[in-house]
Short mmCIF file of C-alpha atoms in Angstrom, two decimals:
data_model
loop_
_atom_site.label_atom_id
_atom_site.label_comp_id
_atom_site.label_asym_id
_atom_site.label_seq_id
_atom_site.Cartn_x
_atom_site.Cartn_y
_atom_site.Cartn_z
CA UNK A 1 0.90 18.48 17.29
CA UNK A 2 3.09 21.50 18.07
CA UNK A 3 4.55 21.53 14.52
CA UNK A 4 1.11 21.36 12.91
CA UNK A 5 -0.28 24.07 15.10
CA UNK A 6 2.71 26.31 14.30
CA UNK A 7 2.33 25.86 10.54
CA UNK A 8 -1.40 26.57 10.72
CA UNK A 9 -0.65 29.81 12.70
CA UNK A 10 2.14 30.83 10.18
CA UNK A 11 0.57 29.35 7.08
CA UNK A 12 1.11 32.41 4.85
CA UNK A 13 4.77 32.77 5.85
CA UNK A 14 5.42 29.09 5.49
CA UNK A 15 4.01 28.98 1.90
CA UNK A 16 6.16 31.86 0.69
CA UNK A 17 9.32 29.85 -0.08
CA UNK A 18 11.34 26.79 0.62
CA UNK A 19 13.76 28.74 2.90
CA UNK A 20 10.97 30.27 4.94
CA UNK A 21 9.40 26.78 5.47
CA UNK A 22 12.76 25.27 6.41
CA UNK A 23 13.43 28.11 8.90
CA UNK A 24 10.08 27.62 10.61
CA UNK A 25 10.25 23.85 10.98
CA UNK A 26 14.01 23.49 11.82
CA UNK A 27 13.44 23.95 15.56
CA UNK A 28 11.03 20.96 15.53
CA UNK A 29 13.28 18.47 13.87
CA UNK A 30 14.77 15.62 15.86
CA UNK A 31 18.40 16.18 17.13
CA UNK A 32 19.40 12.64 16.19
CA UNK A 33 20.60 12.85 12.55
CA UNK A 34 21.66 9.23 12.40
CA UNK A 35 18.29 7.95 11.62
CA UNK A 36 15.18 9.16 9.81
CA UNK A 37 11.59 7.99 9.97
CA UNK A 38 9.81 6.77 6.89
CA UNK A 39 6.45 5.28 6.11
CA UNK A 40 5.10 3.86 2.81
CA UNK A 41 8.54 3.97 1.21
CA UNK A 42 9.84 0.41 2.05
CA UNK A 43 13.29 1.98 2.29
CA UNK A 44 13.10 3.60 -1.16
CA UNK A 45 12.82 7.45 -0.80
CA UNK A 46 11.53 7.58 -4.34
CA UNK A 47 8.48 5.60 -3.51
CA UNK A 48 5.48 6.15 -1.25
CA UNK A 49 3.49 9.08 -2.59
CA UNK A 50 0.44 7.08 -3.70
CA UNK A 51 0.53 5.04 -0.47
CA UNK A 52 0.76 8.30 1.56
CA UNK A 53 -2.20 9.82 -0.41
CA UNK A 54 -4.40 6.81 0.33
CA UNK A 55 -3.42 7.12 4.05
CA UNK A 56 -4.39 10.72 4.00
CA UNK A 57 -7.75 9.83 2.45
CA UNK A 58 -8.39 7.14 5.04
CA UNK A 59 -7.47 9.51 7.87
CA UNK A 60 -9.81 12.15 6.40
CA UNK A 61 -12.81 9.75 6.07
CA UNK A 62 -12.41 8.39 9.58
CA UNK A 63 -12.02 11.99 10.73
CA UNK A 64 -15.41 12.89 9.35
CA UNK A 65 -17.05 10.29 11.55
CA UNK A 66 -15.12 11.63 14.56
CA UNK A 67 -16.02 15.23 13.75
CA UNK A 68 -19.78 14.35 13.36
CA UNK A 69 -19.79 12.62 16.67
CA UNK A 70 -18.82 15.80 18.48
CA UNK A 71 -19.83 18.71 16.36
CA UNK A 72 -22.64 20.48 14.53
CA UNK A 73 -23.49 21.09 11.78
CA UNK A 74 -23.05 17.52 10.51
CA UNK A 75 -20.87 17.13 7.48
CA UNK A 76 -22.57 15.06 4.71
CA UNK A 77 -20.65 12.20 3.38
CA UNK A 78 -21.28 13.08 -0.28
CA UNK A 79 -19.76 16.54 0.28
CA UNK A 80 -16.49 14.92 1.53
CA UNK A 81 -16.40 12.29 -1.29
CA UNK A 82 -16.84 15.09 -3.84
CA UNK A 83 -13.80 16.81 -2.40
CA UNK A 84 -11.73 13.64 -2.56
CA UNK A 85 -12.84 13.09 -6.17
CA UNK A 86 -11.97 16.68 -7.16
CA UNK A 87 -8.59 16.49 -5.38
CA UNK A 88 -7.71 13.43 -7.41
CA UNK A 89 -8.90 14.97 -10.66
CA UNK A 90 -6.86 18.15 -10.31
CA UNK A 91 -3.82 17.19 -8.26
CA UNK A 92 -3.05 13.41 -8.74
CA UNK A 93 -0.27 13.28 -11.39
CA UNK A 94 -0.52 9.55 -12.07
CA UNK A 95 -2.74 9.73 -15.20
CA UNK A 96 -3.83 6.11 -15.20
CA UNK A 97 -4.47 6.17 -11.44
CA UNK A 98 -6.42 9.34 -11.79
CA UNK A 99 -8.64 8.15 -14.68
CA UNK A 100 -9.31 4.83 -13.02
CA UNK A 101 -10.36 6.52 -9.78
CA UNK A 102 -12.61 9.03 -11.54
CA UNK A 103 -14.22 6.27 -13.62
CA UNK A 104 -15.01 4.28 -10.51
CA UNK A 105 -16.43 7.26 -8.64
CA UNK A 106 -18.45 8.76 -11.48
CA UNK A 107 -19.96 5.36 -12.26
CA UNK A 108 -21.06 4.81 -8.67
CA UNK A 109 -18.71 1.92 -7.90
CA UNK A 110 -19.65 0.01 -4.74
CA UNK A 111 -23.06 1.78 -4.80
CA UNK A 112 -21.35 5.05 -3.78
CA UNK A 113 -24.21 7.17 -5.29
CA UNK A 114 -26.66 5.67 -2.87
CA UNK A 115 -24.47 4.93 0.18
CA UNK A 116 -23.09 8.54 0.31
CA UNK A 117 -25.54 11.34 0.81
CA UNK A 118 -25.44 15.09 0.36
CA UNK A 119 -27.85 15.50 3.15
CA UNK A 120 -26.83 15.67 6.91
CA UNK A 121 -27.73 12.64 8.88
CA UNK A 122 -27.82 12.04 12.68
CA UNK A 123 -27.10 8.29 12.19
CA UNK A 124 -23.56 7.18 12.71
CA UNK A 125 -24.04 4.20 10.47
CA UNK A 126 -24.54 6.76 7.62
CA UNK A 127 -21.29 8.41 8.51
CA UNK A 128 -19.40 5.15 8.56
CA UNK A 129 -20.42 4.52 4.90
CA UNK A 130 -17.72 6.96 3.82
CA UNK A 131 -14.72 5.24 5.21
CA UNK A 132 -16.14 1.90 4.39
CA UNK A 133 -16.77 2.93 0.77
CA UNK A 134 -13.20 4.27 0.48
CA UNK A 135 -11.83 1.06 1.98
CA UNK A 136 -13.78 -1.10 -0.52
CA UNK A 137 -12.48 1.21 -3.37
CA UNK A 138 -8.90 0.91 -2.14
CA UNK A 139 -9.05 -2.87 -1.93
CA UNK A 140 -10.56 -3.11 -5.35
CA UNK A 141 -7.63 -1.07 -6.70
CA UNK A 142 -5.13 -3.36 -4.89
CA UNK A 143 -6.73 -6.41 -6.42
CA UNK A 144 -6.73 -4.98 -9.88
CA UNK A 145 -3.20 -3.92 -9.64
CA UNK A 146 -2.26 -7.48 -8.59
CA UNK A 147 -3.91 -8.83 -11.66
CA UNK A 148 -2.24 -6.26 -13.92
CA UNK A 149 1.22 -7.14 -12.47
CA UNK A 150 0.80 -10.80 -12.88
CA UNK A 151 -0.45 -10.26 -16.40
CA UNK A 152 2.62 -8.18 -17.27
CA UNK A 153 4.88 -10.98 -15.92
CA UNK A 154 2.97 -13.56 -18.04
CA UNK A 155 1.81 -15.32 -14.86
CA UNK A 156 -1.59 -16.93 -14.40
CA UNK A 157 -4.48 -14.91 -13.16
CA UNK A 158 -4.52 -14.45 -9.39
CA UNK A 159 -6.15 -17.27 -7.48
CA UNK A 160 -8.81 -16.64 -4.96
CA UNK A 161 -6.38 -16.88 -2.16
CA UNK A 162 -3.91 -14.39 -3.86
CA UNK A 163 -6.78 -11.90 -4.50
CA UNK A 164 -7.81 -12.22 -0.83
CA UNK A 165 -4.19 -11.58 0.29
CA UNK A 166 -4.18 -8.44 -1.82
CA UNK A 167 -6.99 -7.05 0.28
CA UNK A 168 -6.28 -5.14 3.47
CA UNK A 169 -6.24 -5.92 6.38
CA UNK A 170 -4.90 -9.42 5.88
CA UNK A 171 -6.57 -12.38 7.76
CA UNK A 172 -3.30 -12.54 9.84
CA UNK A 173 -3.56 -8.89 10.90
CA UNK A 174 -7.27 -8.90 11.62
CA UNK A 175 -8.65 -12.44 11.82
CA UNK A 176 -12.03 -11.17 13.15
CA UNK A 177 -12.49 -8.92 10.09
CA UNK A 178 -13.14 -11.73 7.58
CA UNK A 179 -15.76 -14.52 7.46
CA UNK A 180 -15.13 -17.93 6.05
CA UNK A 181 -16.85 -17.01 2.85
CA UNK A 182 -14.33 -14.12 2.41
CA UNK A 183 -16.94 -11.47 3.09
CA UNK A 184 -16.23 -9.09 5.94
CA UNK A 185 -17.57 -8.06 9.34
CA UNK A 186 -18.36 -4.35 8.85
CA UNK A 187 -17.99 -3.35 12.47
CA UNK A 188 -14.65 -5.11 12.82
CA UNK A 189 -13.41 -3.48 9.63
CA UNK A 190 -14.39 -0.02 10.83
CA UNK A 191 -12.80 -0.62 14.19
CA UNK A 192 -9.60 -1.66 12.58
CA UNK A 193 -9.62 1.38 10.29
CA UNK A 194 -10.18 3.59 13.32
CA UNK A 195 -7.38 2.01 15.34
CA UNK A 196 -5.05 2.36 12.44
CA UNK A 197 -5.81 5.90 11.25
CA UNK A 198 -7.26 7.71 14.26
CA UNK A 199 -6.11 6.17 17.53
CA UNK A 200 -2.59 7.60 17.50
CA UNK A 201 -0.65 4.40 16.77
CA UNK A 202 0.58 4.66 13.18
CA UNK A 203 3.14 2.19 12.01
CA UNK A 204 6.47 3.57 10.84
CA UNK A 205 9.58 2.00 9.37
CA UNK A 206 12.78 3.22 10.91
CA UNK A 207 15.58 3.22 8.31
CA UNK A 208 19.26 4.16 8.92
CA UNK A 209 20.21 7.29 7.00
CA UNK A 210 22.87 7.05 4.38
CA UNK A 211 26.21 8.31 5.72
CA UNK A 212 28.21 11.20 4.16
CA UNK A 213 25.21 12.40 2.11
CA UNK A 214 25.72 16.19 1.64
CA UNK A 215 22.85 18.47 2.79
CA UNK A 216 20.91 15.49 4.13
CA UNK A 217 19.26 17.22 6.98
CA UNK A 218 18.26 20.17 4.86
CA UNK A 219 16.49 18.02 2.26
CA UNK A 220 14.84 16.02 5.04
CA UNK A 221 13.56 19.16 6.55
CA UNK A 222 12.19 20.33 3.30
CA UNK A 223 10.56 16.99 2.48
CA UNK A 224 8.87 16.90 5.93
CA UNK A 225 7.71 20.47 5.79
CA UNK A 226 6.51 20.12 2.18
CA UNK A 227 4.43 17.12 3.04
CA UNK A 228 2.94 18.72 6.07
CA UNK A 229 2.22 21.91 4.05
CA UNK A 230 0.45 19.86 1.42
CA UNK A 231 -1.72 18.17 4.08
CA UNK A 232 -2.51 21.49 5.72
CA UNK A 233 -3.39 23.04 2.32
CA UNK A 234 -5.76 20.11 1.64
CA UNK A 235 -7.36 20.49 5.07
CA UNK A 236 -7.79 24.24 4.69
CA UNK A 237 -9.47 23.60 1.23
CA UNK A 238 -11.74 21.02 2.83
CA UNK A 239 -12.77 23.36 5.65
CA UNK A 240 -13.46 26.18 3.12
CA UNK A 241 -15.68 23.91 0.99
CA UNK A 242 -17.40 22.48 4.03
CA UNK A 243 -18.43 25.97 5.16
CA UNK A 244 -19.57 26.84 1.68
CA UNK A 245 -21.98 23.74 1.56
CA UNK A 246 -21.38 23.61 -2.25
CA UNK A 247 -23.18 20.73 -3.89
CA UNK A 248 -22.81 20.23 -7.57
CA UNK A 249 -25.31 17.28 -7.90
CA UNK A 250 -23.21 16.03 -10.77
CA UNK A 251 -22.90 12.50 -9.62
CA UNK A 252 -26.36 11.72 -8.23
CA UNK A 253 -27.89 8.63 -9.69
CA UNK A 254 -31.18 7.50 -8.18
CA UNK A 255 -33.32 4.69 -9.50
CA UNK A 256 -36.91 5.59 -10.27
#
């Protein structure tokens, strides 16, 4: 947390230029240059952005539950989901991904328009609807992408078992999360999300760095700092909007 605290304290300076950011974070980089830590990339440094973005969203939604447990005023779940939606609309560069997510959100996929509320609630079950809604949305995306990939390869449609395997967590990782009829245990799923994204035990892949790559450490520092700065910018934007209590009402759909 020292690096994050430092960047928050020197946010204006860190956002001035690449050289300023690199200078600020260099004292916090690991002395061992023989290996670097990666997550979401599966060993390919050109991959991982979308995976990392989903992880950030999961951390944020679980964080709302944690915040509401210990703070006042309560943050309404709809307020947070609107921020996620608008972030995707304005900053997600994958056009197809962006349009698909906006279509799901604006059309109240997974009953989001009723499960998420723009009014504060003192009931933790209401707060949990946010990370659970995002989890259902993410798994739907995974299942759809599996079908598209198999269709592109001229393979048969995914079987029920294959579709189940595309959903996270797998039966192997969390056997108590799933019932025999393929439905899920909500409390078990939430607890698994919490342990994964909030309990301080993230899973990383340790990959040997390439030898004799020029300016390797400088680029690694910049990538690390750039990612952290993006996260901090997102958090700062979230805090500003939370304080403003801005509600557009654009996506409310209530049956009469």
